[in-house]
CSV table of C-alpha atoms in Angstrom, one decimal:
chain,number,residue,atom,x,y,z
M,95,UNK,CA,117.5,110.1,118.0
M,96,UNK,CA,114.7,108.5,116.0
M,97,UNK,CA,113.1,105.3,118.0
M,98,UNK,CA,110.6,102.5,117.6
M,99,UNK,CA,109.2,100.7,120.6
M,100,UNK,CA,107.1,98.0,120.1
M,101,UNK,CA,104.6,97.8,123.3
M,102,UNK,CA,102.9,94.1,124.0
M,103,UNK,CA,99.8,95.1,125.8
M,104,UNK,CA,96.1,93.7,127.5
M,105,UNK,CA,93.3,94.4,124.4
M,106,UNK,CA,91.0,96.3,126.6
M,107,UNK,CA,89.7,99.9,126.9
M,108,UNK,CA,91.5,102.0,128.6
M,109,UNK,CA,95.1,100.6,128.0
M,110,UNK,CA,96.2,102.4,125.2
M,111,UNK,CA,95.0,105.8,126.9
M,112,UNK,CA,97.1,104.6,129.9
M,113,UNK,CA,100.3,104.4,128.0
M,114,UNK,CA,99.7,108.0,125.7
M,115,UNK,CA,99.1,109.5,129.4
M,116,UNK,CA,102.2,108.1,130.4
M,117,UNK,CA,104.2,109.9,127.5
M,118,UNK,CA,102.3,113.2,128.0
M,119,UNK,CA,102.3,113.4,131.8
M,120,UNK,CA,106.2,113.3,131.4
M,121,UNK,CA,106.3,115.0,128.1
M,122,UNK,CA,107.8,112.6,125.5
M,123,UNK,CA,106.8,113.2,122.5
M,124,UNK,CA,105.3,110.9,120.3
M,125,UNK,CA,106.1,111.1,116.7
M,126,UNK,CA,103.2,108.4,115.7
M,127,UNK,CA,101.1,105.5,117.4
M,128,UNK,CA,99.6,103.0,115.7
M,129,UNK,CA,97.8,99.9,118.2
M,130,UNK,CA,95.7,96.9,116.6
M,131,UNK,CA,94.9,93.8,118.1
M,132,UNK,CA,97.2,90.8,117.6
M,133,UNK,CA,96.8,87.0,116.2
M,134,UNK,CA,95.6,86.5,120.2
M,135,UNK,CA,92.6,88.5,120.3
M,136,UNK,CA,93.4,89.5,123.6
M,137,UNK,CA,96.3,91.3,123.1
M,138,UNK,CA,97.2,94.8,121.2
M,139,UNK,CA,100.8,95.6,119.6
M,140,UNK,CA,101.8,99.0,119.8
M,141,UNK,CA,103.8,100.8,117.9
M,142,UNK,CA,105.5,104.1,119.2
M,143,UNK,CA,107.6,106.4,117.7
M,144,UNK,CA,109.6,108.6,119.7
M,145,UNK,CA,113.1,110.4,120.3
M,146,UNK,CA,115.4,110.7,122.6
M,147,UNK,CA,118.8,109.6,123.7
M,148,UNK,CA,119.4,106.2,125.6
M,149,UNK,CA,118.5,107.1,129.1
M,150,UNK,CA,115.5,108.7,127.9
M,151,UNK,CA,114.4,105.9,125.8
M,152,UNK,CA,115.5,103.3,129.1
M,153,UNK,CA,113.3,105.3,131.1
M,154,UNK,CA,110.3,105.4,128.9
M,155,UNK,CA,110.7,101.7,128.6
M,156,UNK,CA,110.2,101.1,132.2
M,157,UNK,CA,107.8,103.3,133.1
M,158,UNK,CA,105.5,101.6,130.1
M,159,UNK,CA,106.6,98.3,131.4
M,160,UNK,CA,105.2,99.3,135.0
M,161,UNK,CA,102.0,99.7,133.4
M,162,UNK,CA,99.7,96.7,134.3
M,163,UNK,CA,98.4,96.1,131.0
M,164,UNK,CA,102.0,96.0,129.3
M,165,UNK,CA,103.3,92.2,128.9
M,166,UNK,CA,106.5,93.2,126.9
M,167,UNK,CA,108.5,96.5,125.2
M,168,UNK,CA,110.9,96.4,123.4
M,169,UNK,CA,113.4,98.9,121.2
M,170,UNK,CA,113.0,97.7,118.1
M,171,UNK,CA,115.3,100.4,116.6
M,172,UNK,CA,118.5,99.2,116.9
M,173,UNK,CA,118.4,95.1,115.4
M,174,UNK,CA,117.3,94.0,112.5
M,175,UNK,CA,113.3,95.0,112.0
M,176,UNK,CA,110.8,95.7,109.2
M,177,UNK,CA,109.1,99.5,109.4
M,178,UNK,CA,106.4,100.0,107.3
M,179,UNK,CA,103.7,102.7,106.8
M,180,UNK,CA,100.8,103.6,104.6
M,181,UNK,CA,99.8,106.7,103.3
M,182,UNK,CA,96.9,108.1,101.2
M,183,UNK,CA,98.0,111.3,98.8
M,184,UNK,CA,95.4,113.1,97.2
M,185,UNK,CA,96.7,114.5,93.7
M,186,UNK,CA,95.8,116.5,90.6
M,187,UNK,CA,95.9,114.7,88.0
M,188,UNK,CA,93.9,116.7,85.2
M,189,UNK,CA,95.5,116.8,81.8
M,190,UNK,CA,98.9,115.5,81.0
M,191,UNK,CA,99.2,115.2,85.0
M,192,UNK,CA,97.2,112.0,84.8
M,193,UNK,CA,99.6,110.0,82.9
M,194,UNK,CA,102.3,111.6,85.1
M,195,UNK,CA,100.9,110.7,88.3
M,196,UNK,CA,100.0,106.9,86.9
M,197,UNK,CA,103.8,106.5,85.9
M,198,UNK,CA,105.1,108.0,89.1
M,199,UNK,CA,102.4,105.7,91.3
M,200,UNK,CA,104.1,102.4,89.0
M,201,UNK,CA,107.5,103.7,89.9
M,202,UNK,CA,106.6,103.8,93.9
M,203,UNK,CA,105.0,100.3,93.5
M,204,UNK,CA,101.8,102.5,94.7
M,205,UNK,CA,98.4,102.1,94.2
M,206,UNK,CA,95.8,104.3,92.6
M,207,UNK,CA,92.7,104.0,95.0
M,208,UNK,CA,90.4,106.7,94.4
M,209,UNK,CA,89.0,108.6,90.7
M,210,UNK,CA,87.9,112.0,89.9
M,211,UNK,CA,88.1,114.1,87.0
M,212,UNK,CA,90.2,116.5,89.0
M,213,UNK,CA,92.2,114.3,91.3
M,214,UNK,CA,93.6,110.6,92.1
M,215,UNK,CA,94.2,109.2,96.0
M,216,UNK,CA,97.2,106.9,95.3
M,217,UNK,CA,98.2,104.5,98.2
M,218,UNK,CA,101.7,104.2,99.2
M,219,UNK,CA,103.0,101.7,101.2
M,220,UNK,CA,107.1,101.3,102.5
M,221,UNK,CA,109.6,102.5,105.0
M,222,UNK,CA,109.7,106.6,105.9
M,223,UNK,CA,112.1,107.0,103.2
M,224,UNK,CA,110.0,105.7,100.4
M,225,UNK,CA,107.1,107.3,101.2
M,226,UNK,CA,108.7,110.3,101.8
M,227,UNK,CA,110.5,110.3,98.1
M,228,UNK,CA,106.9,109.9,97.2
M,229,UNK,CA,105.7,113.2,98.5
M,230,UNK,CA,109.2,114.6,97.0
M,231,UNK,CA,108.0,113.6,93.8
M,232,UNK,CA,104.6,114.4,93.6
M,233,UNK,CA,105.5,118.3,95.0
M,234,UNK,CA,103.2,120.9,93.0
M,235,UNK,CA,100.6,118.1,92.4
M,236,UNK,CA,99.5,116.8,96.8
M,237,UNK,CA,95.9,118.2,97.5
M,238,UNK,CA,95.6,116.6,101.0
M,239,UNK,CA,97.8,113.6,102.4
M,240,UNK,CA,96.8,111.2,105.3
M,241,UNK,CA,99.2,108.6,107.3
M,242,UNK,CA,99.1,105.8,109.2
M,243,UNK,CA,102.1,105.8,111.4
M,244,UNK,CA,104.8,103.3,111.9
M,245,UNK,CA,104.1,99.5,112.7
M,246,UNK,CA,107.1,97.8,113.2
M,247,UNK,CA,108.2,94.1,114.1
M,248,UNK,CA,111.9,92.7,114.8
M,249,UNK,CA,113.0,90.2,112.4
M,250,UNK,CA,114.1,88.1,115.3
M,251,UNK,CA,112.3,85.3,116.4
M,252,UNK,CA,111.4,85.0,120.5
M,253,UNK,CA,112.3,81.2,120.1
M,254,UNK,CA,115.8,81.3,119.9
C-alpha cells in the first residue's frame, strides 16, 4: 500500500542522508523524496513516499523517529491531506501538434515553460492522478519528462 510520511527534521547536513540510510540499510523502498527547508529556517520537511503494509509503515516510523535530527513523522496517508507534484514534459509540437499540445496544456491547467521550433516543456502541477492523465494524453508526443516527487501536508491543524 501506497504511503506518505511527512518527516519534521534538524536543517543541517547530514540529516537527510541519515534518514535515506535508514530506508536502504533496511531495504524500504522509496518511491520519491522531496526535503526543503520550512518557514523556521532551521528545520527541513520531508516528504517520503513509500509502501508497505501497517507494521511496516509503524516500523519505519519509529526507526526515523529514533533519528536525532527527526522532531516529528507522521502518516499523512490516511486523513485528510493535500499531495501535490510538479513535472516538466518535453513535447513535439511541430506542425498541427503545436496547437494540440497548447489546448491539451489549457485543459491540464499547465503551463507552457520552454519554446523551440521542434518542442515545448509544459509544466504540470496536481496530485499523481492528474499528472499522470497528462502523460496519458500527451502519449506519441513526450521527448524527455522530469518530476519532482510528492510534497504533502495534512489539512489538519496541530492546534486543535
Amino acid at each position: 500500500m501506497r504511503r506518505v510520511l511527512s518527516i519534521l527534521m534538524e536543517n543541517e547536513s547530514g540529516a537527510l542522508s541519515r534518514v535515506a540510510g535508514l530506508f536502504s540499510a533496511r531495504s524500504y523502498n522509496i518511491e520519491s523524496l522531496t526535503v526543503a527547508p520550512t518557514e523556521d529556517p532551521t528545520l527541513s520537511r520531508m516528504t517520503v513516499v513509500t509502501a508497505g503494509d501497517d507494521t511496516v509503515i509503524e516500523q519505519i516510523t519509529k526507526q526515523v523517529h529514533k533519528l536525532i535530527e527527526v522532531f516529528k513523522v507522521s502518516d499523512i496517508t490516511e486523513g485528510r491531506h493535500v499531495e501535490r507534484e510538479l513535472m516538466l514534459v518535453k513535447v513535439r509540437a511541430e506542425g498541427d501538434e503545436r496547437e494540440e499540445m497548447k489546448r491539451l496544456a489549457d485543459i491540464f491547467r499547465a503551463s507552457i515553460v520552454g519554446v523551440s521550433t521542434k518542442t515545448f516543456i509544459i509544466q504540470v502541477t496536481g496530485d499523481r492522478k492528474k499528472l499522470n492523465a497528462f502523460l496519458a494524453a500527451c502519449a506519441g508526443n513526450i521527448v524527455e519528462t522530469a518530476r519532482t516527487g510528492v510534497c504533502g501536508m495534512s489539512r489538519v491543524s496541530e492546534d486543535k
